Short mmCIF file of C-alpha atoms in Angstrom, two decimals:
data_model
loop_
_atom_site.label_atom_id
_atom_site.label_comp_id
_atom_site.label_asym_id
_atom_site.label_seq_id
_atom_site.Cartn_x
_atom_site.Cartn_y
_atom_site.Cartn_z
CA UNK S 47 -7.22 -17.42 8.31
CA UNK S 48 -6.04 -16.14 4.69
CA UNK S 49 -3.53 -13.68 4.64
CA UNK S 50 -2.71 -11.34 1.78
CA UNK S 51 0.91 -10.33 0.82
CA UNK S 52 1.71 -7.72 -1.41
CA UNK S 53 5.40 -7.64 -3.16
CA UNK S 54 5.75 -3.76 -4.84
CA UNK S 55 9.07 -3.43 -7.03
CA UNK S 56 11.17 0.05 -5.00
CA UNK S 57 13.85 2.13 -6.53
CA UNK S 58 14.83 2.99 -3.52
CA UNK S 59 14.63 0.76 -0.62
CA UNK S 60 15.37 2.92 2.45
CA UNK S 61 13.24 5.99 1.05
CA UNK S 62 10.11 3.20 0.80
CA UNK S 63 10.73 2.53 3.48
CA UNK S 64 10.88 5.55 5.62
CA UNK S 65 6.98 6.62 3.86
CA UNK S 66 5.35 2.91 4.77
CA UNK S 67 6.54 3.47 8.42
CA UNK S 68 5.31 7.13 7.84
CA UNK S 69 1.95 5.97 7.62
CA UNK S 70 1.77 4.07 10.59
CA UNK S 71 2.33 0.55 9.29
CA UNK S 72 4.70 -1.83 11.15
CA UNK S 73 8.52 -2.99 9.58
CA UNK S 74 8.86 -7.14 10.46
CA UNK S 75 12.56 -6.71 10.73
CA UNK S 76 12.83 -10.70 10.94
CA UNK S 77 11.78 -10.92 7.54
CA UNK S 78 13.87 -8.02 5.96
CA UNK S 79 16.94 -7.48 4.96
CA UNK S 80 19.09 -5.09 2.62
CA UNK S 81 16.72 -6.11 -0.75
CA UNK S 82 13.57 -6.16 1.12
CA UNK S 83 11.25 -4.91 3.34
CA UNK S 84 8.17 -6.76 4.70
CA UNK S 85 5.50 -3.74 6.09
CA UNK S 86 2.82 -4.88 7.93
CA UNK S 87 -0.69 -3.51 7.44
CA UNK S 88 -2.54 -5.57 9.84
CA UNK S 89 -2.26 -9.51 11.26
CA UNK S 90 -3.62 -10.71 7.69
CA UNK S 91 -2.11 -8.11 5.33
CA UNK S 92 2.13 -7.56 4.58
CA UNK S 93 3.40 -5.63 1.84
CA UNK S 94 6.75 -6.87 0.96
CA UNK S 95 8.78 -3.67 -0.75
CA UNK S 96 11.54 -5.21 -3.01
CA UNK S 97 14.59 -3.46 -4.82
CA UNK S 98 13.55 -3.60 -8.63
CA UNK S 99 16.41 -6.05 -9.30
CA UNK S 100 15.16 -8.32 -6.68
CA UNK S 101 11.31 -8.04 -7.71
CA UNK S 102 12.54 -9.04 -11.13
CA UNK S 103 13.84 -12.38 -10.31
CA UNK S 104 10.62 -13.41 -9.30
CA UNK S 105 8.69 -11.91 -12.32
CA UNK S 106 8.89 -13.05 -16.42
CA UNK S 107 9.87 -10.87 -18.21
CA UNK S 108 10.60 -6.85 -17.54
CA UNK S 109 9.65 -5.04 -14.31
CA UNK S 110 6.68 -2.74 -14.80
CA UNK S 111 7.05 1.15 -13.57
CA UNK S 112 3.94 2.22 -12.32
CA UNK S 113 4.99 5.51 -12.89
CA UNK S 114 4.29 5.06 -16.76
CA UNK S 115 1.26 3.33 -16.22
CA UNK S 116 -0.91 1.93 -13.60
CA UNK S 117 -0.13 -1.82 -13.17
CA UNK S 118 -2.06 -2.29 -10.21
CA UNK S 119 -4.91 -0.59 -7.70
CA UNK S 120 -4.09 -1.60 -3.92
CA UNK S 121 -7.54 -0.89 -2.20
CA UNK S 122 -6.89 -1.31 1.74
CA UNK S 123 -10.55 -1.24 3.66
CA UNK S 124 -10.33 0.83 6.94
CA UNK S 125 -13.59 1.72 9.70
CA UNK S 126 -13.90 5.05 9.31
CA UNK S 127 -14.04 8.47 7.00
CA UNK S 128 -11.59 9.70 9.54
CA UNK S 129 -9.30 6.93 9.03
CA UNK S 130 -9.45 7.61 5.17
CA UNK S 131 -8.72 10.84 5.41
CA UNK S 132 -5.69 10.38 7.92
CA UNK S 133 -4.11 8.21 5.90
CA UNK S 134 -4.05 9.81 2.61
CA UNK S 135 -2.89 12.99 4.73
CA UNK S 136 -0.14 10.89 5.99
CA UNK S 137 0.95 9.60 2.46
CA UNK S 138 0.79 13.27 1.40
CA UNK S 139 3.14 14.40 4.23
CA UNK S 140 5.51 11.30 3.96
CA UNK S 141 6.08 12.49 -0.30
CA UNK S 142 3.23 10.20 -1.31
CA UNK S 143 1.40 11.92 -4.54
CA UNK S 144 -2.20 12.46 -5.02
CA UNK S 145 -4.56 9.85 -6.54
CA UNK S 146 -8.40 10.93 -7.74
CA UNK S 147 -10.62 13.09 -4.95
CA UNK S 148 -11.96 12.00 -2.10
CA UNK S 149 -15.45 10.10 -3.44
CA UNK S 150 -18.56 9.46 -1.12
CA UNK S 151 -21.74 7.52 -1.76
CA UNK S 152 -24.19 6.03 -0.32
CA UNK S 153 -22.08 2.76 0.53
CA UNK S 154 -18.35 3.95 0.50
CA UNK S 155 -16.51 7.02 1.09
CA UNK S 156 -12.86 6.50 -0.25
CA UNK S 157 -9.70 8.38 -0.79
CA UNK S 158 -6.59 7.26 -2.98
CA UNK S 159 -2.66 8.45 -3.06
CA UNK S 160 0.34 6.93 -4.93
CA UNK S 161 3.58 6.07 -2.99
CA UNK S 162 7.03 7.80 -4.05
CA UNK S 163 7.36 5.04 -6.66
CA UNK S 164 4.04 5.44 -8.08
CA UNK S 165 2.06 2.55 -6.69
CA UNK S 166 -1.53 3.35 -6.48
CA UNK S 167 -3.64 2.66 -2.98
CA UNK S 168 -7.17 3.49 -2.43
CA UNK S 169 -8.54 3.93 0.74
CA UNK S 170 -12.26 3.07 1.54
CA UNK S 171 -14.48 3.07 4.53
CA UNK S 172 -17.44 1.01 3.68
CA UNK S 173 -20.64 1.83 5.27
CA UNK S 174 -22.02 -1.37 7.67
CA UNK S 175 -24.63 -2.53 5.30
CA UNK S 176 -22.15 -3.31 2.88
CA UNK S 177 -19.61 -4.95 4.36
CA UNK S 178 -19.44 -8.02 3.21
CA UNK S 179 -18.41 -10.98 6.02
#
């Protein structure tokens, strides 16, 4: 089974921390410590939060600050519209800011917030005939 992991550069830690958990996602305390935090998504998806000054020593060159720019769109795939919806309401009420509108189609419906440091998420309910095994 592949699993994704997902290291986001935090200014600060504890306050990352505190809106991941917010949203319902699991802290791996085995594999954190006082310059990182591993939240897990699901059994094949971890985001690993990392102080800036740790992030950089895995990284060339300068850290980027999503606040400036958008470095990076994290789309997580969930079963329902309700499930969207609950979890950008979540990131709103845990100091997450708002990304584009809610958009619907015929084969997605999908919401999007940015986390206190300004990492972008998307989150999309696909409809069955296009989920792709």
């Amino acid at each position: 089974m592949a699993m994704i992991f997902v290291t986001l550069p935090v200014r600060a830690l504890g306050s990352a921390r505190a809106f991941y958990e917010a949203l319902g996602f699991r802290i791996e305390e085995n594999a954190s410590d006082e310059r990182s935090v591993a939240v897990v998504v699901d059994s094949t998806i971890t985001v690993r939060l990392m102080t800036r000054e740790a992030f950089a020593e895995l990284v060339p060159g300068q850290v980027g600050d999503p606040t400036a720019g958008t470095t990076v769109v994290n789309v997580l795939a969930v079963d329902s519209r309700a499930e969207v919806d609950d979890l950008v309401a979540r990131a709103a009420s845990a100091g997450g800011g708002s990304s584009q509108p809610v958009q619907a189609d015929e084969a997605s419906y999908t919401g999007g917030f940015t986390d206190p440091d300004g990492h972008a998420w998307r989150v999309t309910a696909m409809e069955p005939v296009h989920v792709i095994d």
